[in-house]
Amino acid sequence: MKPLIETRDLSKHFDQLQAVEGLTFAVQPGEVLALLGPNGAGKTTTIRMLASILQPTRGEARVAGYDVVRQPREVRRSIGLLTEHHGLYTRMQAEEYLLFFGRAYGLTEAETRRRARMLMLRYGLQGEERRRLGEFSRGMRQKLALARALLHDPPVLLLDEPTSAMDPASAKVVRESIRSLRSAKRAIIVCTHNLTEAEAIADRIAIIRRGRLVAEGSPNALKRAMLGEPIMELRLACPLNGVLQHMPPGIELVETGNDWLRYRTDAPEEDNPRVLAAMARARLPVVTLSEVDRTLEEVYLQVVEGDEGAVDA
Amino acid sequence: MRESALGGFQGTWIVARREIRDQLRDWRILTPIILLTLFFPVLMNFTAQQAVDFVSRYGAALIGERLVPFLLMVVGFFPISISLVIALESFAGERERLSIEPLLATPLSDLQLYAGKLIASLAMPLFAAYLGIFVYLLGLALRMQWYPSFQLLMQVLLLTTAQAVVMVTGAVVISSQTTSVRAANLLASFLIIPISQLIIGESVIMFWGRYSVLWWIVFGLFLIAGVLGRMGIRLFNREELLGREIDALNPRWVWGEFWTAFRGEARSPAAWFRAVITRSLPRAWVPVAIVAGTLAAGFAIGWFMAQRFTLPADLLDLDRLGSGLLKEMLRFGLMSGRGWAFILVNNIRALLLATLLGVFSFGVVSLILLMTPMAIIGYFSGNMALAGHDTIRFLLALVIPHAVAEVPAMLIAGAAILQLGLAVLGLSHGKTLSQNWLAALGEWARLSVGLVLPLLVLAALLEVFVTPRVALALLTGS
């Protein structure tokens, strides 16, 4: 399958500042890539280059098959951009605002109205069509901005902080919306500081630091690459006394407590049944055996604060 | 189908219509426009009537006659002054509120966005100005039975339009150098001051009754609007709008840009000087040719002016100078180090002034300044010819000995100033307006330090120590 977003050595320099340096990645149809990184890492600049707003200093990028430098109009027609700041015209009414952007994207008025109503309904903005945007709450503005990005039904979505300023219920609506958009074979890039959200919606994570891609992969693969193999926790209904001698050979113990132990394994599907079988043979009562939860935040902090080179997981 | 729906003017109109509707909802824009359109012309009617009645009582009816068209221009100007505010708000304001990015992500081209905003900034103020003029003229027709001539009406309408276009296109250039409305408003004085001066000038012309001069002003304004419009089109692009944070002044960066342009790739003074001769000078051949043409034109203008303002022939008789010439020369400090320093400092000062004025006038005013001495020489040469004297002898004796160094200095200096003045118009790919300008300033400094200054030193030496001797030899035989 051909990627909908593809960059090769994409770089952007502003005078002496290297905002983005040598980014190479691809996003397939139906895939969500979360772009993570501290403020000033180059996420927004990358998004702007993919949206054909800024021109790369070096390298190339193709969006929906179009070159961002040579075919900027086609690229812009193929993307839906949700900017970091919603950038709404506060004196306009909601429907009027969407109609304006529909026209700017070359849609007919009837088509724009139909899509505008559908999107406003999806994001719970029905009944607000005639209301001035200045009267909208921050969450409502963000939802309307998302509707604007989806108005022309683009195959590629570039979403910068899509759930910022939203209450939990609205954020959930948007997250579910992103998941449903992914299933419609769109390629989506989400820039976010919300790591839980990134883990929940993204198929792959790309972490940028000082303009360079320092880690890329699925959330689990990144965890494995950065934090090591999964760690399993075994809890017993009795103290550990004498338990360790019953553990099968080759199991790497990491930590022990009064009635629990943790071990690292690169093959849980083989090791876990062996451990459970050993416990059963020793007639030791097992309460739970589960994987220790490792957050993306740990990975992120390790990557962003560390000095390691690029991690491709 | 989508392509055609966005093509050409339709995309422009989409942007313009939204902005006009936005303006119609803003009471801060509507209130002054309504006041200036409907109440101000009525007030002007009253003022015109009172003034005409008053001055007629003292037999100065002419003042009243001249005041009525002047007020017509004023009635048109006040509403268009708002176009500057609207344009700053539309260009810098949208950038400041960050609402421009979603717009830049649409398939609309930079030109469509620019033209749409330009039309929107002009439409309301111009409509208000035309309506104000109509209300004012209606009042005059009803109260005083005064009707403008077709020429005056056209002049006022065109002046009003041209001034509005200059202000809006200028506002775009200003906005491109800021990221906030506050900064844009501060920079707007670069527009407000010249426009105010222009209005004062137009007032003088109208009271003077030289209405034909107004055509030249209309022509000049549209020319400036064209230049500013071209600059605006170059500056209003996505890369410039979102690619740079330009409100902060960074002296180190400014110096770095200038020094890089000034030094070039030279590693020693000799290599630098070679580069000035072999690279900078050949690069400047077009502006040098333009300056040469201008200087020649200055000489020709002076020559023809001699026919209109002819000096008495006996005043130009060089032979009568006799032995008194040496005394006069010494009195003026010639043939002394003091005279050399005076001439050199004076020439440098004149070129610095020409540079300063050239920066603010795309090099035009500096060309006029450089033309002036040539026009004076042309004027005297023309008078010499008219009086039947030997013009060549006059030039050989008093001009050519030091002109051999001074004229090349003027040509190179004029070319460097022209390049600097026009730097804001010809943006290089990937460079900002300030980068372009600093590069031109570096080039100006290269030519000035490397060639103009040495030539001026030489010219002053020749003027003080050689020209007087040649003059004495040719004119008095001593």
Short mmCIF file of N, CA and C in Angstrom, two decimals, chain A residues 48 51-53 72-73 76-77 79-83 85-89 92 96-106 145 148-149 152, chain B residues 6 10-19 22 89-91 93-95 97-118 120 236-238 241-242:
data_model
loop_
_atom_site.label_atom_id
_atom_site.label_comp_id
_atom_site.label_asym_id
_atom_site.label_seq_id
_atom_site.Cartn_x
_atom_site.Cartn_y
_atom_site.Cartn_z
N ARG A 48 3.33 22.30 9.19
CA ARG A 48 3.19 23.39 8.20
C ARG A 48 3.86 23.03 6.87
N ALA A 51 1.58 20.73 5.13
CA ALA A 51 0.39 21.44 4.62
C ALA A 51 0.76 22.41 3.50
N SER A 52 1.98 22.37 3.03
CA SER A 52 2.45 23.26 1.96
C SER A 52 2.32 24.73 2.33
N ILE A 53 2.46 25.01 3.61
CA ILE A 53 2.44 26.41 4.05
C ILE A 53 3.88 26.92 4.11
N PRO A 72 1.46 22.48 -4.44
CA PRO A 72 0.91 22.93 -3.15
C PRO A 72 -0.62 22.98 -3.10
N ARG A 73 -1.24 23.38 -4.22
CA ARG A 73 -2.71 23.47 -4.22
C ARG A 73 -3.35 22.10 -4.00
N ARG A 76 -2.91 21.03 -0.42
CA ARG A 76 -3.81 21.72 0.50
C ARG A 76 -5.24 21.22 0.36
N ARG A 77 -5.59 20.85 -0.87
CA ARG A 77 -6.93 20.33 -1.09
C ARG A 77 -7.09 18.94 -0.45
N ILE A 79 -5.61 17.93 2.39
CA ILE A 79 -5.40 17.85 3.83
C ILE A 79 -6.47 18.61 4.60
N GLY A 80 -6.72 18.16 5.80
CA GLY A 80 -7.54 18.91 6.74
C GLY A 80 -6.61 19.29 7.87
N LEU A 81 -6.48 20.58 8.10
CA LEU A 81 -5.52 21.04 9.10
C LEU A 81 -6.25 21.62 10.31
N LEU A 82 -5.96 21.06 11.46
CA LEU A 82 -6.43 21.66 12.70
C LEU A 82 -5.22 22.31 13.33
N THR A 83 -5.24 23.63 13.39
CA THR A 83 -4.05 24.34 13.87
C THR A 83 -4.01 24.35 15.40
N HIS A 85 -3.73 26.80 17.39
CA HIS A 85 -4.70 27.79 17.87
C HIS A 85 -5.86 27.74 16.89
N HIS A 86 -7.08 27.67 17.43
CA HIS A 86 -8.22 27.39 16.54
C HIS A 86 -8.38 28.43 15.44
N GLY A 87 -8.03 29.69 15.72
CA GLY A 87 -8.03 30.73 14.70
C GLY A 87 -9.38 30.96 14.04
N LEU A 88 -10.42 31.06 14.85
CA LEU A 88 -11.75 31.29 14.28
C LEU A 88 -12.00 32.79 14.15
N TYR A 89 -12.90 33.14 13.24
CA TYR A 89 -13.32 34.54 13.11
C TYR A 89 -14.48 34.76 14.06
N MET A 92 -18.11 35.90 13.17
CA MET A 92 -18.93 35.10 12.25
C MET A 92 -19.81 34.11 13.01
N GLU A 96 -21.99 30.00 8.98
CA GLU A 96 -21.42 30.95 8.02
C GLU A 96 -19.91 30.72 7.90
N TYR A 97 -19.29 30.44 9.03
CA TYR A 97 -17.84 30.18 9.05
C TYR A 97 -17.51 28.94 8.23
N LEU A 98 -18.28 27.90 8.44
CA LEU A 98 -18.02 26.67 7.68
C LEU A 98 -18.32 26.87 6.20
N LEU A 99 -19.34 27.66 5.91
CA LEU A 99 -19.67 27.95 4.50
C LEU A 99 -18.51 28.68 3.82
N PHE A 100 -17.91 29.60 4.55
CA PHE A 100 -16.77 30.34 3.99
C PHE A 100 -15.63 29.38 3.64
N PHE A 101 -15.31 28.49 4.57
CA PHE A 101 -14.21 27.57 4.29
C PHE A 101 -14.59 26.55 3.21
N GLY A 102 -15.87 26.18 3.19
CA GLY A 102 -16.32 25.26 2.13
C GLY A 102 -16.08 25.87 0.76
N ARG A 103 -16.41 27.16 0.64
CA ARG A 103 -16.19 27.85 -0.64
C ARG A 103 -14.70 27.94 -0.95
N ALA A 104 -13.93 28.23 0.10
CA ALA A 104 -12.47 28.34 -0.10
C ALA A 104 -11.87 27.02 -0.57
N TYR A 105 -12.51 25.92 -0.20
CA TYR A 105 -12.03 24.60 -0.65
C TYR A 105 -12.68 24.18 -1.96
N GLY A 106 -13.51 25.06 -2.51
CA GLY A 106 -14.10 24.79 -3.82
C GLY A 106 -15.36 23.93 -3.76
N ALA A 145 -13.46 23.99 14.90
CA ALA A 145 -12.23 24.01 14.11
C ALA A 145 -11.97 22.62 13.51
N ARG A 148 -14.19 22.22 10.64
CA ARG A 148 -13.63 22.95 9.49
C ARG A 148 -12.57 22.10 8.78
N ALA A 149 -11.75 21.41 9.57
CA ALA A 149 -10.69 20.58 8.97
C ALA A 149 -11.26 19.40 8.19
N HIS A 152 -14.10 19.31 3.87
CA HIS A 152 -13.94 18.91 2.47
C HIS A 152 -13.55 17.44 2.34
N LEU B 6 -12.58 27.70 -7.90
CA LEU B 6 -11.66 28.51 -7.13
C LEU B 6 -10.80 29.42 -7.98
N GLN B 10 -12.86 34.44 -8.47
CA GLN B 10 -13.82 33.87 -7.52
C GLN B 10 -13.17 33.61 -6.14
N GLY B 11 -11.96 33.08 -6.17
CA GLY B 11 -11.24 32.85 -4.92
C GLY B 11 -10.98 34.17 -4.19
N THR B 12 -10.63 35.19 -4.97
CA THR B 12 -10.39 36.52 -4.40
C THR B 12 -11.65 37.05 -3.74
N TRP B 13 -12.76 36.89 -4.44
CA TRP B 13 -14.03 37.43 -3.96
C TRP B 13 -14.50 36.72 -2.69
N ILE B 14 -14.20 35.43 -2.59
CA ILE B 14 -14.57 34.67 -1.38
C ILE B 14 -13.94 35.34 -0.15
N VAL B 15 -12.66 35.68 -0.29
CA VAL B 15 -11.93 36.31 0.81
C VAL B 15 -12.46 37.72 1.06
N ALA B 16 -12.63 38.47 -0.02
CA ALA B 16 -13.06 39.87 0.10
C ALA B 16 -14.44 39.95 0.75
N ARG B 17 -15.35 39.08 0.30
CA ARG B 17 -16.73 39.14 0.80
C ARG B 17 -16.77 38.86 2.31
N ARG B 18 -15.99 37.88 2.73
CA ARG B 18 -16.00 37.56 4.17
C ARG B 18 -15.52 38.76 4.98
N GLU B 19 -14.46 39.39 4.50
CA GLU B 19 -13.89 40.51 5.25
C GLU B 19 -14.84 41.71 5.27
N ASP B 22 -17.47 41.09 7.68
CA ASP B 22 -16.90 41.23 9.02
C ASP B 22 -16.85 42.71 9.42
N GLU B 89 -5.51 46.03 10.24
CA GLU B 89 -6.29 45.04 10.99
C GLU B 89 -6.41 43.75 10.18
N SER B 90 -6.65 43.91 8.89
CA SER B 90 -6.86 42.74 8.04
C SER B 90 -5.58 41.93 7.86
N PHE B 91 -4.48 42.60 7.68
CA PHE B 91 -3.23 41.88 7.41
C PHE B 91 -2.48 41.54 8.72
N GLY B 93 -3.56 42.13 11.85
CA GLY B 93 -4.49 41.64 12.87
C GLY B 93 -4.76 40.16 12.73
N GLU B 94 -4.99 39.72 11.52
CA GLU B 94 -5.29 38.31 11.31
C GLU B 94 -4.07 37.45 11.66
N ARG B 95 -2.92 38.00 11.40
CA ARG B 95 -1.69 37.28 11.74
C ARG B 95 -1.53 37.20 13.25
N ARG B 97 -3.92 37.35 15.54
CA ARG B 97 -4.96 36.48 16.13
C ARG B 97 -4.80 35.03 15.71
N LEU B 98 -3.84 34.76 14.87
CA LEU B 98 -3.53 33.41 14.38
C LEU B 98 -4.68 32.79 13.60
N SER B 99 -5.59 33.63 13.11
CA SER B 99 -6.68 33.10 12.30
C SER B 99 -6.24 32.95 10.84
N ILE B 100 -5.03 33.36 10.56
CA ILE B 100 -4.57 33.31 9.17
C ILE B 100 -4.14 31.90 8.76
N GLU B 101 -3.71 31.10 9.73
CA GLU B 101 -3.16 29.79 9.37
C GLU B 101 -4.20 28.88 8.70
N PRO B 102 -5.43 28.78 9.26
CA PRO B 102 -6.42 27.96 8.55
C PRO B 102 -6.67 28.46 7.13
N LEU B 103 -6.61 29.78 6.96
CA LEU B 103 -6.82 30.36 5.63
C LEU B 103 -5.68 29.98 4.69
N LEU B 104 -4.46 29.97 5.25
CA LEU B 104 -3.29 29.61 4.43
C LEU B 104 -3.30 28.12 4.08
N ALA B 105 -4.05 27.34 4.84
CA ALA B 105 -4.10 25.90 4.55
C ALA B 105 -5.13 25.57 3.46
N THR B 106 -5.86 26.58 2.98
CA THR B 106 -6.83 26.35 1.90
C THR B 106 -6.11 26.37 0.55
N PRO B 107 -6.77 25.88 -0.50
CA PRO B 107 -6.09 25.90 -1.82
C PRO B 107 -5.97 27.29 -2.44
N LEU B 108 -6.53 28.31 -1.79
CA LEU B 108 -6.45 29.67 -2.36
C LEU B 108 -4.98 30.09 -2.48
N SER B 109 -4.67 30.76 -3.58
CA SER B 109 -3.27 31.16 -3.80
C SER B 109 -2.94 32.40 -2.97
N ASP B 110 -1.65 32.66 -2.82
CA ASP B 110 -1.20 33.86 -2.10
C ASP B 110 -1.80 35.12 -2.74
N LEU B 111 -1.82 35.12 -4.06
CA LEU B 111 -2.31 36.30 -4.78
C LEU B 111 -3.81 36.50 -4.52
N GLN B 112 -4.56 35.41 -4.51
CA GLN B 112 -6.00 35.52 -4.25
C GLN B 112 -6.25 36.06 -2.84
N LEU B 113 -5.48 35.56 -1.88
CA LEU B 113 -5.65 36.03 -0.50
C LEU B 113 -5.29 37.51 -0.41
N TYR B 114 -4.19 37.87 -1.06
CA TYR B 114 -3.72 39.26 -1.03
C TYR B 114 -4.76 40.18 -1.68
N ALA B 115 -5.18 39.80 -2.88
CA ALA B 115 -6.12 40.65 -3.62
C ALA B 115 -7.46 40.74 -2.88
N GLY B 116 -7.90 39.65 -2.30
CA GLY B 116 -9.16 39.65 -1.56
C GLY B 116 -9.11 40.61 -0.39
N LYS B 117 -8.01 40.58 0.34
CA LYS B 117 -7.86 41.46 1.49
C LYS B 117 -7.72 42.92 1.04
N LEU B 118 -7.03 43.10 -0.07
CA LEU B 118 -6.85 44.45 -0.61
C LEU B 118 -8.21 45.06 -1.00
N ALA B 120 -11.13 44.15 0.09
CA ALA B 120 -11.94 44.35 1.29
C ALA B 120 -11.52 45.60 2.05
N PHE B 236 3.53 39.14 0.70
CA PHE B 236 2.39 38.40 1.26
C PHE B 236 2.42 36.97 0.71
N ASN B 237 3.25 36.17 1.31
CA ASN B 237 3.27 34.76 0.94
C ASN B 237 3.37 33.92 2.20
N ARG B 238 2.97 32.69 2.05
CA ARG B 238 2.85 31.82 3.22
C ARG B 238 4.16 31.73 4.01
N LEU B 241 4.69 34.88 5.96
CA LEU B 241 3.67 35.13 6.97
C LEU B 241 3.84 34.25 8.20
N LEU B 242 4.23 33.00 7.99
CA LEU B 242 4.31 32.09 9.13
C LEU B 242 5.73 31.64 9.43
#
